[in-house]
PDB file of C-alpha atoms and ligand atoms in Angstrom:
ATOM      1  CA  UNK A 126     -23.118 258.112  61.044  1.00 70.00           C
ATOM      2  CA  UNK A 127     -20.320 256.556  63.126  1.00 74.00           C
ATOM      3  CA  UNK A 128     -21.338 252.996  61.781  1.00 64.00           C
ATOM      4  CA  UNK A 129     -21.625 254.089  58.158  1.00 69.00           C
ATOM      5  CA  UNK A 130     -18.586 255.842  58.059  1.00 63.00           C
ATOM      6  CA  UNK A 131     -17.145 251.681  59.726  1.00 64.00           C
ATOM      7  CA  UNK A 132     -18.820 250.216  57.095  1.00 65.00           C
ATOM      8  CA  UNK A 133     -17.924 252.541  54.495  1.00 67.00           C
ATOM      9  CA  UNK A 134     -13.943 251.756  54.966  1.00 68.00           C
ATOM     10  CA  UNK A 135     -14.838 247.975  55.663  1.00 65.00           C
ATOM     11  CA  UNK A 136     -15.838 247.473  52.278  1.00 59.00           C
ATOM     12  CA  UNK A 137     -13.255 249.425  50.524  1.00 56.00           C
ATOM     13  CA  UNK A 138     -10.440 246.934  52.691  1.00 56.00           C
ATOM     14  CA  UNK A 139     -12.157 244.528  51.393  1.00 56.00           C
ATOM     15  CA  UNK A 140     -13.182 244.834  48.013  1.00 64.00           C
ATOM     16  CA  UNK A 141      -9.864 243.505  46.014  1.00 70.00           C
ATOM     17  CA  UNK A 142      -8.897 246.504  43.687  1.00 77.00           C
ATOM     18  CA  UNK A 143      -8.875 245.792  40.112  1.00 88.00           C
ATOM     19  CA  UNK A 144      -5.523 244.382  39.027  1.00 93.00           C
ATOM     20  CA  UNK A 145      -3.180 246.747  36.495  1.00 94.00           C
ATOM     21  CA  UNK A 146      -3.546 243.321  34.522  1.00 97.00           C
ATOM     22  CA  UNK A 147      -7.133 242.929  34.703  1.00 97.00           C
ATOM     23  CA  UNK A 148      -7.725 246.405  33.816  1.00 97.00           C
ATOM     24  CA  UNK A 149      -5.791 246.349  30.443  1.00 97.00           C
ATOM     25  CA  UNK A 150      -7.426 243.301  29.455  1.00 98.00           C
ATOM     26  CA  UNK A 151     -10.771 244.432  30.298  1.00 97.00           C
ATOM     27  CA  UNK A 152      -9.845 248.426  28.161  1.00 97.00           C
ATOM     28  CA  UNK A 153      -8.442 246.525  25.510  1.00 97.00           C
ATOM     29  CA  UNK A 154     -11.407 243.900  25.599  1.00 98.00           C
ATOM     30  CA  UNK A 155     -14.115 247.193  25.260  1.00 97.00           C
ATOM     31  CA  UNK A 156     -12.812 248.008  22.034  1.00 96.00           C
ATOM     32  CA  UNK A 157     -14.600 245.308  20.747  1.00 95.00           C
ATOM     33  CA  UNK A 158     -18.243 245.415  20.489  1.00 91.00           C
ATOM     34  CA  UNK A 159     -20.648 242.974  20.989  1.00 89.00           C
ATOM     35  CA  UNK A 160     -18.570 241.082  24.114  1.00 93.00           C
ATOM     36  CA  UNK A 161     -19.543 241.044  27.463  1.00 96.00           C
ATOM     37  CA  UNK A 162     -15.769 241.513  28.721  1.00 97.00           C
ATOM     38  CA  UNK A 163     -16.533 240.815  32.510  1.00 97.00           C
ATOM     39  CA  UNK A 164     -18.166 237.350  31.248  1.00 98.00           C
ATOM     40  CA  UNK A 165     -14.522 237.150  28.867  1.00 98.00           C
ATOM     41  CA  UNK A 166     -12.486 237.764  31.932  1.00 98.00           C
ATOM     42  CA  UNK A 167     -14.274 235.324  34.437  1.00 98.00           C
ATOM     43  CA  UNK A 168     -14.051 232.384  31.305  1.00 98.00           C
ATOM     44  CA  UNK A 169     -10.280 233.819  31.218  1.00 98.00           C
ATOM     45  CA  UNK A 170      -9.582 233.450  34.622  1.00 98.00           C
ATOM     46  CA  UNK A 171     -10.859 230.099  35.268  1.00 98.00           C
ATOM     47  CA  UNK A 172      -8.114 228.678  32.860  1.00 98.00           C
ATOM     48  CA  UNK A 173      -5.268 229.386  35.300  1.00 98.00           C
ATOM     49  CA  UNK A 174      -6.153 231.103  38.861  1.00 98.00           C
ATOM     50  CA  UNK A 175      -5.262 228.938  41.819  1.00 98.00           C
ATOM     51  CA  UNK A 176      -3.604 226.644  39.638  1.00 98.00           C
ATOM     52  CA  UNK A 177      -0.081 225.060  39.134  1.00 98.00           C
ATOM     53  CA  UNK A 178       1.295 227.634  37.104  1.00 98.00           C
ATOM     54  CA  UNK A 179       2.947 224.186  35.503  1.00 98.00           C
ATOM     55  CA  UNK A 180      -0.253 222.776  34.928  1.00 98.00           C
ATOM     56  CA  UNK A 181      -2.584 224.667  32.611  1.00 98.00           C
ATOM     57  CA  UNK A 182      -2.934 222.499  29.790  1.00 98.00           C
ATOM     58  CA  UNK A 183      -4.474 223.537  26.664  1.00 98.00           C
ATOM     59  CA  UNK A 184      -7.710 222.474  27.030  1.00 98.00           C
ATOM     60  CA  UNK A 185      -8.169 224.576  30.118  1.00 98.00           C
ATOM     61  CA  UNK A 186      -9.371 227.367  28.166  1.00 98.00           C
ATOM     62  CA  UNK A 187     -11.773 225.661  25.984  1.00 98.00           C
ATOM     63  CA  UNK A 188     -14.379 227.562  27.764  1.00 98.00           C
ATOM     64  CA  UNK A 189     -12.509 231.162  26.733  1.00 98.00           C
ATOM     65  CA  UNK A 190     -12.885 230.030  23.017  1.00 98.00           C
ATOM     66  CA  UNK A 191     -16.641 229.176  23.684  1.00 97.00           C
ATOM     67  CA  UNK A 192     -17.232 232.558  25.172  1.00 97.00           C
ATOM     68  CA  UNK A 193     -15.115 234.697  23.104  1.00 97.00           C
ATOM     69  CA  UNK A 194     -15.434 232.274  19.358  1.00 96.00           C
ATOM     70  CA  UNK A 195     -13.217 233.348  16.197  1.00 97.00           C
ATOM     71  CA  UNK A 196     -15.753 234.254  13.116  1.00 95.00           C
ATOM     72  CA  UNK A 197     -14.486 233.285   9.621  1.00 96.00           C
ATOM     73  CA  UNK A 198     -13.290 235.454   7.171  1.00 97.00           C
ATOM     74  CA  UNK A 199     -12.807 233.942   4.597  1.00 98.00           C
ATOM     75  CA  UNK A 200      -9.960 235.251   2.105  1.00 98.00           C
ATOM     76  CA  UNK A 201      -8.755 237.477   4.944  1.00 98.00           C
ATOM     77  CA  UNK A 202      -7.065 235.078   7.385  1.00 98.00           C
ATOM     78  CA  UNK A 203      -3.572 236.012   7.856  1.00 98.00           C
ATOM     79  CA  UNK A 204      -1.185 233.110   9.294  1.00 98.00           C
ATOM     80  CA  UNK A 205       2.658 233.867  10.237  1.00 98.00           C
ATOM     81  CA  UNK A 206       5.823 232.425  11.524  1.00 98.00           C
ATOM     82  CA  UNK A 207       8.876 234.584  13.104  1.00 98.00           C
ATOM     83  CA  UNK A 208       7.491 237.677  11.039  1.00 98.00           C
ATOM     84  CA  UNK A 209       5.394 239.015  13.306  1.00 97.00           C
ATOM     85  CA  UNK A 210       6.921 242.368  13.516  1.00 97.00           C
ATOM     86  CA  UNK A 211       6.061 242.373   9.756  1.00 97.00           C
ATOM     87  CA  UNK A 212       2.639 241.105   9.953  1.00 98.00           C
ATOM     88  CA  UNK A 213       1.504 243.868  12.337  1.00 96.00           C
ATOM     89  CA  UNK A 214       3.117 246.652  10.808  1.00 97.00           C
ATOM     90  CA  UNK A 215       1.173 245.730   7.475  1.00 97.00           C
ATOM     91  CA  UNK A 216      -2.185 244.756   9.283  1.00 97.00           C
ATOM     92  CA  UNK A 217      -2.106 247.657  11.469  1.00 95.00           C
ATOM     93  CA  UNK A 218      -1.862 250.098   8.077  1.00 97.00           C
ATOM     94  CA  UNK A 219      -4.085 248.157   6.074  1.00 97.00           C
ATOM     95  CA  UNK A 220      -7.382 246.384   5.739  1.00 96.00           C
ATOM     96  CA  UNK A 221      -6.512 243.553   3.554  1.00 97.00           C
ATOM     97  CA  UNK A 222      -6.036 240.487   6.201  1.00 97.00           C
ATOM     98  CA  UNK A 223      -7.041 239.537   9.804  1.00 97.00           C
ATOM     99  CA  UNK A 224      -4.329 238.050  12.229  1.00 98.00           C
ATOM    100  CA  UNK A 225      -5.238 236.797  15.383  1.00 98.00           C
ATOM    101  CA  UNK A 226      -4.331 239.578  17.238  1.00 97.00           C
ATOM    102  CA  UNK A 227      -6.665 241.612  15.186  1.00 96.00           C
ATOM    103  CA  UNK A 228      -9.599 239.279  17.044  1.00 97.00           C
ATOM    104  CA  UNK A 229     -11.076 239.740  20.639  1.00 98.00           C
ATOM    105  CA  UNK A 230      -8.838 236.789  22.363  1.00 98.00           C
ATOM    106  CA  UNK A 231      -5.805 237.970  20.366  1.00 98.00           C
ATOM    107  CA  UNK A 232      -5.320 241.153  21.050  1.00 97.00           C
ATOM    108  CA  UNK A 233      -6.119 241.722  24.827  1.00 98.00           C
ATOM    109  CA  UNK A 234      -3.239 238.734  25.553  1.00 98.00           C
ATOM    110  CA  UNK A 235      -0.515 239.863  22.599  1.00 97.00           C
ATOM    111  CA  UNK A 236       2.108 241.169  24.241  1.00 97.00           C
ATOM    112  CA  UNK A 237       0.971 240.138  28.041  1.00 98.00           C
ATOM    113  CA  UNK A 238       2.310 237.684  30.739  1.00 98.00           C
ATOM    114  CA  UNK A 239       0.247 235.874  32.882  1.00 98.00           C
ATOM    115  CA  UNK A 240      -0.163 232.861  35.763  1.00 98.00           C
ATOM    116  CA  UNK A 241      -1.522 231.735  38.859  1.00 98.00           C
ATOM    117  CA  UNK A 242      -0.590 230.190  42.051  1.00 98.00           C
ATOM    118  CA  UNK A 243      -1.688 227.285  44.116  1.00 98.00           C
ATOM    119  CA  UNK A 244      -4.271 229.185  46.911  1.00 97.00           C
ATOM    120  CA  UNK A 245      -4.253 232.201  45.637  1.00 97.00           C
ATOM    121  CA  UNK A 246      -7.253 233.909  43.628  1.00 97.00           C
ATOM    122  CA  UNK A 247      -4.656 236.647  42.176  1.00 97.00           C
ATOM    123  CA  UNK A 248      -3.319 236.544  38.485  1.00 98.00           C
ATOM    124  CA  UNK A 249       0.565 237.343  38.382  1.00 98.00           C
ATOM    125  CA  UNK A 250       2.385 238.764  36.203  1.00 98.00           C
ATOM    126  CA  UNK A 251       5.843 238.061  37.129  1.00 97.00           C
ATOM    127  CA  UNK A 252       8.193 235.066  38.039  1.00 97.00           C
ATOM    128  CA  UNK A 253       5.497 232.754  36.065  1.00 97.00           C
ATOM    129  CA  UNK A 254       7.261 230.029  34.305  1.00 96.00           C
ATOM    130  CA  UNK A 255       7.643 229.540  30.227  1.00 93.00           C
ATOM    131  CA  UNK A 256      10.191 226.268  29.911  1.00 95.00           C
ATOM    132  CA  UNK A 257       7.651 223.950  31.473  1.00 97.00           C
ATOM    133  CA  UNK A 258       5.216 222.669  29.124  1.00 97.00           C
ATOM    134  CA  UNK A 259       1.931 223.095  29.792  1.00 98.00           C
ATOM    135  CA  UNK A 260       2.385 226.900  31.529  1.00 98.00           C
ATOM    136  CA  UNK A 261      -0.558 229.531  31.160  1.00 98.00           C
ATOM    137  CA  UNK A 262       0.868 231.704  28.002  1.00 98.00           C
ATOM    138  CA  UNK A 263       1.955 228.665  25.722  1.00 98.00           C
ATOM    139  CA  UNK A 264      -1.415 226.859  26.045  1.00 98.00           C
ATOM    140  CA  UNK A 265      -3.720 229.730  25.802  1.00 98.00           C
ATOM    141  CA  UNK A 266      -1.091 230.441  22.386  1.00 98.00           C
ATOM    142  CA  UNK A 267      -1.986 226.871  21.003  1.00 98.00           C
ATOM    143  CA  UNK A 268      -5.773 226.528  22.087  1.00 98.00           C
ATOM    144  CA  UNK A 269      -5.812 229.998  20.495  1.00 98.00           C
ATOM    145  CA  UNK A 270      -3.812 229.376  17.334  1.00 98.00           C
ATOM    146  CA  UNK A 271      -5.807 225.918  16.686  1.00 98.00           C
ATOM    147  CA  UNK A 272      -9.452 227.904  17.388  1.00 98.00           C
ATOM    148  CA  UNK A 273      -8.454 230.376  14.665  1.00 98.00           C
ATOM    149  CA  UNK A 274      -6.995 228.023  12.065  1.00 98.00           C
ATOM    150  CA  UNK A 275     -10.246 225.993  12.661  1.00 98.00           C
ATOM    151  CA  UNK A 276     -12.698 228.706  11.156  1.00 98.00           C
ATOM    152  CA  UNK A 277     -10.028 229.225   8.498  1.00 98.00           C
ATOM    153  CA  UNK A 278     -11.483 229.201   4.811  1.00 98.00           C
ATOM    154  CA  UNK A 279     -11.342 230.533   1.149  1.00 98.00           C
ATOM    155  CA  UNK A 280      -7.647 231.612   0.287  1.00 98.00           C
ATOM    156  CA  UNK A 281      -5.604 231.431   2.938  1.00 98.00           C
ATOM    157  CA  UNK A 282      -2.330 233.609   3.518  1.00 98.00           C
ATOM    158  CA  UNK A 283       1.251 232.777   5.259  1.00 98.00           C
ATOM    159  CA  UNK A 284       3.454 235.697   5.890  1.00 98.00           C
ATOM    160  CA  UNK A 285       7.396 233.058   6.439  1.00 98.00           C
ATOM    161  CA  UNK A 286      10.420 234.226   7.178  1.00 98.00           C
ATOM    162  CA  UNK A 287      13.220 234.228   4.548  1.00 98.00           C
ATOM    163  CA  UNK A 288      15.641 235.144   6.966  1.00 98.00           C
ATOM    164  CA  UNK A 289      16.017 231.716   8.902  1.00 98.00           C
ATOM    165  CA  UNK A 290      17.207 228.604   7.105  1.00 98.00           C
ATOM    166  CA  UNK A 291      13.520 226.865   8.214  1.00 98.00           C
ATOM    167  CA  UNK A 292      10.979 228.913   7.007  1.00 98.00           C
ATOM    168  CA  UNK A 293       8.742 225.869   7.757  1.00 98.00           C
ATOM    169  CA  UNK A 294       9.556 225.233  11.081  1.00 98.00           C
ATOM    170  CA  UNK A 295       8.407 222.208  12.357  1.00 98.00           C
ATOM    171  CA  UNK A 296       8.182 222.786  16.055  1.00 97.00           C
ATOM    172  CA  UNK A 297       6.147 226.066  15.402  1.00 98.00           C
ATOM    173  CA  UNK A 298       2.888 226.952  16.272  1.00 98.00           C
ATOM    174  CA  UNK A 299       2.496 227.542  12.304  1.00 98.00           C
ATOM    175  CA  UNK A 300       3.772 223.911  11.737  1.00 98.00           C
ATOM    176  CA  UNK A 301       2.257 221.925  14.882  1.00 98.00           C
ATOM    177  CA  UNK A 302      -0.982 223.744  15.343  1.00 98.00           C
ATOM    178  CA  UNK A 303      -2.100 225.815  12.523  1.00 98.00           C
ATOM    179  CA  UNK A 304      -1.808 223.912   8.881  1.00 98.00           C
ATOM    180  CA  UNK A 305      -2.864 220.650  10.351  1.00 97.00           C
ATOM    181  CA  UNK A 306      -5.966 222.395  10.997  1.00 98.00           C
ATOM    182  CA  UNK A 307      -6.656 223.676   7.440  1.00 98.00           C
ATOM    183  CA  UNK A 308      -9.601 221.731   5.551  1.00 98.00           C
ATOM    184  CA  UNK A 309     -10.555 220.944   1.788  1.00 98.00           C
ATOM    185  CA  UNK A 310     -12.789 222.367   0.518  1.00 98.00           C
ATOM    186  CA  UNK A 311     -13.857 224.621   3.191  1.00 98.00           C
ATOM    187  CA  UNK A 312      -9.798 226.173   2.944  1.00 98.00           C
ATOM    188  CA  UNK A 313      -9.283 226.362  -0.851  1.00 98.00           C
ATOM    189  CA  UNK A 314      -5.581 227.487  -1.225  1.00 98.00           C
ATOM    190  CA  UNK A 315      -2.754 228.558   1.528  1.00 98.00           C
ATOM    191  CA  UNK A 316      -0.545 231.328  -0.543  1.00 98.00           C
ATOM    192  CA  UNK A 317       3.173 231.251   1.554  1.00 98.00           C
ATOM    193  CA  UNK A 318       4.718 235.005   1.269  1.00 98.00           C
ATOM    194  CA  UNK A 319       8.014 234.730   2.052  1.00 98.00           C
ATOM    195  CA  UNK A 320       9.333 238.129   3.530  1.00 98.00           C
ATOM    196  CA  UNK A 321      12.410 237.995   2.023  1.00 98.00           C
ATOM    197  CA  UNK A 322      14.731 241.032   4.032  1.00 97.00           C
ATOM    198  CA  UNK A 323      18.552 241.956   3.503  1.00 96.00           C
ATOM    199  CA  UNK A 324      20.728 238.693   3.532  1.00 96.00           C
ATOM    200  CA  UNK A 325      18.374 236.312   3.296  1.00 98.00           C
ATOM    201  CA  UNK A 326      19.381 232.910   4.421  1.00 98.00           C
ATOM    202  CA  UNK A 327      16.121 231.327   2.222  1.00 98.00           C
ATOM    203  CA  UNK A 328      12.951 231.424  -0.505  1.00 98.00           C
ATOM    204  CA  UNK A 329      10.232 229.365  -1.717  1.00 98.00           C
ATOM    205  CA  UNK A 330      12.794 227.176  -3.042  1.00 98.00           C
ATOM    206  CA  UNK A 331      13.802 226.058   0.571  1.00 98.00           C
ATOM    207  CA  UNK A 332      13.447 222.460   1.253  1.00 98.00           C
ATOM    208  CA  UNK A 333      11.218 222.716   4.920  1.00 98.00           C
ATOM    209  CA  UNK A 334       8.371 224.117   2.000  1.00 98.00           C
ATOM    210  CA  UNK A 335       8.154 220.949   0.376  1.00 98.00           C
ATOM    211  CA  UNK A 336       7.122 219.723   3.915  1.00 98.00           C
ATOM    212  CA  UNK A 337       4.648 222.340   4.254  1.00 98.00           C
ATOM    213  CA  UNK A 338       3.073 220.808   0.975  1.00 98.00           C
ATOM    214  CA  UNK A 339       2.934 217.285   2.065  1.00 97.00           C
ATOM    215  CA  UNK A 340       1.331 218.722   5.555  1.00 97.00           C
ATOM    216  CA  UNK A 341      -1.034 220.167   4.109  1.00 98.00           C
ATOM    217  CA  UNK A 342      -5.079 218.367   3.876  1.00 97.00           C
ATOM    218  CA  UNK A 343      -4.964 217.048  -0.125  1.00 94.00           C
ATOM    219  CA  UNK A 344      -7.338 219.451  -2.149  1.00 97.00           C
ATOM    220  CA  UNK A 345      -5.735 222.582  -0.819  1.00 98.00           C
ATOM    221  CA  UNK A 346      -3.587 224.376  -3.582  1.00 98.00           C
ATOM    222  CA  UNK A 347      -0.178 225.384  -2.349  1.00 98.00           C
ATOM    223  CA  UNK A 348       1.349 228.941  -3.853  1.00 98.00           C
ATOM    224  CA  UNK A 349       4.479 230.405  -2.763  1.00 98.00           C
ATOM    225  CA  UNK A 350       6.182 233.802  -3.647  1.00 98.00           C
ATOM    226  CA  UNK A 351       9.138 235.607  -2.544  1.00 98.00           C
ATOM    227  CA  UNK A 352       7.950 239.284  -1.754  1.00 98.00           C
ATOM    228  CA  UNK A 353      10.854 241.659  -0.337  1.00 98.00           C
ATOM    229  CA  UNK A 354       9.932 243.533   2.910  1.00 98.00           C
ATOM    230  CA  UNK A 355      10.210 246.576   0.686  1.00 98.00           C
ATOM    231  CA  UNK A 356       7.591 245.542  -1.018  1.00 98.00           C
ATOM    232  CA  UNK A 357       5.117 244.720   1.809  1.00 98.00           C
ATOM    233  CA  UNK A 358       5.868 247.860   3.371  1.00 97.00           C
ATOM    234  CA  UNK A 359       5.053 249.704   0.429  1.00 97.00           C
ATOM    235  CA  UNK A 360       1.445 248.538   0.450  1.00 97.00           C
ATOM    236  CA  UNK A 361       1.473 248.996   3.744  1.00 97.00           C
ATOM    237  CA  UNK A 362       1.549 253.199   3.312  1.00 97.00           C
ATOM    238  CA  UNK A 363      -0.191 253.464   0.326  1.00 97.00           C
ATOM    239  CA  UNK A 364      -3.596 252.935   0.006  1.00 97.00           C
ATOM    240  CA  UNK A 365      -3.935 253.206  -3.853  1.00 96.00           C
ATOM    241  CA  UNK A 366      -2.230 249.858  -4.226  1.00 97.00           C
ATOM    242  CA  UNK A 367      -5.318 247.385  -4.151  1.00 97.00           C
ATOM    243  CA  UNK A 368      -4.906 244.693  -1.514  1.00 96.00           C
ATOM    244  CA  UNK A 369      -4.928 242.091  -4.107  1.00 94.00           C
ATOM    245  CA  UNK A 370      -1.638 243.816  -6.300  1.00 96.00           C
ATOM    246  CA  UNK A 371       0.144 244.146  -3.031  1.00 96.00           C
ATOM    247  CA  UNK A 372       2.255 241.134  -4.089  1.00 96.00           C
TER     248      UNK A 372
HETATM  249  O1  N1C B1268       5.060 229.584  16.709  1.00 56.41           O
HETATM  250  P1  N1C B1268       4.668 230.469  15.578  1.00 56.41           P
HETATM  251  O2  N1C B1268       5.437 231.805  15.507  1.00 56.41           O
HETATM  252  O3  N1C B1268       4.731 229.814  14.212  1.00 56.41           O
HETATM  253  O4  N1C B1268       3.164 230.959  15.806  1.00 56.41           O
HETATM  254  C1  N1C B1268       2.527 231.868  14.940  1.00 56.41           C
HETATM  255  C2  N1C B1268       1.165 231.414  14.492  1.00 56.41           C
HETATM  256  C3  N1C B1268       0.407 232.562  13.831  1.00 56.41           C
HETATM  257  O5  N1C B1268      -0.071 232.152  12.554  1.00 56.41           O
HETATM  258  C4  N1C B1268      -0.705 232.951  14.796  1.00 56.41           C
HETATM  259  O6  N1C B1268      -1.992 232.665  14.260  1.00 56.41           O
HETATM  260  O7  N1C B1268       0.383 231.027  15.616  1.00 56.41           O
HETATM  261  C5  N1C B1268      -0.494 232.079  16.039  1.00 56.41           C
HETATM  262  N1  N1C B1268       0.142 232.782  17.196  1.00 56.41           N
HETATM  263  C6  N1C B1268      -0.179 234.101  17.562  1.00 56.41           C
HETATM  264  O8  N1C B1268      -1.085 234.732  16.992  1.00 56.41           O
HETATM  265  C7  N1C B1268       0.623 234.711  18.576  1.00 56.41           C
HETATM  266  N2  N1C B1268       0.655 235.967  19.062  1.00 56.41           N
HETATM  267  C8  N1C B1268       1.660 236.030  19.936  1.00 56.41           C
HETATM  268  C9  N1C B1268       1.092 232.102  17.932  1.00 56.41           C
HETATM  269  N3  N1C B1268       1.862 232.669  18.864  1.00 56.41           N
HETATM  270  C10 N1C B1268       1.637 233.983  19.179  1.00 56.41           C
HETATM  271  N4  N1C B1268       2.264 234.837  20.014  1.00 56.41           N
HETATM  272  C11 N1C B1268       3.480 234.570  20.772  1.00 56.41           C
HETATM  273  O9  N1C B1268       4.534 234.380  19.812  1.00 56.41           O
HETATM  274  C12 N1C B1268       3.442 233.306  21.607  1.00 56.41           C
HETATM  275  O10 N1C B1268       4.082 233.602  22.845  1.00 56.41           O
HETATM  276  C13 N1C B1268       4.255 232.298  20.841  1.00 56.41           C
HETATM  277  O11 N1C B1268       5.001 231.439  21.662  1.00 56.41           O
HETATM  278  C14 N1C B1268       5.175 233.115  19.949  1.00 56.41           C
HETATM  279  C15 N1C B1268       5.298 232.362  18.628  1.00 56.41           C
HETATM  280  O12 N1C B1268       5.909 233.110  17.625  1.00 56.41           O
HETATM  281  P2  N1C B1268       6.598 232.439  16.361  1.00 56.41           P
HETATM  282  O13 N1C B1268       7.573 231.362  16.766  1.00 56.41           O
HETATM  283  O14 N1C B1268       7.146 233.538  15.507  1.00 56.41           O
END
């Protein structure tokens, strides 16, 4: 009894306890159905732990997307630049578009820090750097972002902001990673809504769109409308308004 009881507490010592971080990502992962979340974790993990937190390049989680792949849906994809708050609180109400934070990959990192350290099997979640370049959050963000505007297709939505004098801002995700990506004829159209809010610096008439046109693949039909948040909000609480009347 005397040696069970020894080995009982030698494996609890050493059995690492689950993380608070691995634990929300493996609760928010079992939401989803269809994923084995312990085999999304360990393809996670491998991206970053024991690494440089400096040197995680984008490609390092190439094998996340290949376990955890984005499926089309087409006519739902929902792109956005600085409007997430927006975005979510229309997405989250309605059933009319798919962000990606509405996918697997998406949601269990939204919101979440994360990085490694040379010799050390633990993921932290504090003190890990953002201003280098290739650091854990930013690359998973573009491998992400460029997975999900690869399996874009049909009409494609853009919720920009009308409250910054860019709303095509070059150095963004949107810009660098996402519209690049889009493909005639697979993508047929990319409809801009610009959320236009209380003293708004900008519309569709801004000059950065006319970039956004000449960025995008030739055969893809540009649209662009000025919706006020109002507006989007509306649809957002009232289910009557058919998702394709919303603007
Ligand atoms: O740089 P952005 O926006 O133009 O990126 C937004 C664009 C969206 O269309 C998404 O598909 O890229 C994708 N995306 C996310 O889904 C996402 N969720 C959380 C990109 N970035 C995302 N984040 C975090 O917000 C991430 O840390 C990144 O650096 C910011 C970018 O927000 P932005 O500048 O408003």
């Amino acid at each position: 009894i005397v040696i069970v009881i020894i080995a009982v507490v030698l494996g609890l010592t050493l059995r690492q306890n689950k993380s608070e971080f691995e634990s929300t990502f493996l609760s928010r992962c079992e939401k989803f159905d269809q994923y084995d979340c312990k085999k999304v974790w360990d393809a996670f993990q491998q991206a970053y732990v024991n690494k440089d937190p400096c040197k995680v390049p984008v490609e390092a989680y190439d094998p996340l997307i290949a376990a955890a792949p984005f499926k089309p849906q087409c006519n739902r994809m929902m792109f956005w630049s600085k409007t997430k708050d927006v975005v979510h609180g229309f997405t989250e109400k309605r059933d009319c578009f798919v962000t990606l934070e509405d996918t697997l990959l998406g949601s269990v990192l939204d919101g979440l820090t994360w990085c490694g350290k040379e010799g050390s099997k633990d993921t932290f979640t504090t003190g890990c750097p953002r201003t280098c370049e290739n650091n854990p959050v930013d690359s998973f963000w573009i491998r992400a972002s460029a997975a999900y505007a690869d399996v874009a297709c049909g009409d494609v939505t853009a919720m920009l902001s009308g409250s910054t004098t860019t709303p095509f801002d070059p150095t963004s995700t949107f810009a660098k990673v996402e519209v690049t990506r889009f493909k005639a004829p697979k993508v047929r159209s990319l409809n801009v809504v610009m959320v236009i809010q209380k003293n708004a610096k900008s519309n569709c008439k801004n000059a950065s769109l006319q970039k956004l046109k000449n960025a995008l693949h030739k055969g893809i039909t540009y649209s662009c409308k000025d919706v006020p948040e109002s507006r989007i909000q509306e649809c957002g609480s009232k289910p009557q308004i058919a998702c394709r009347t919303c603007w």
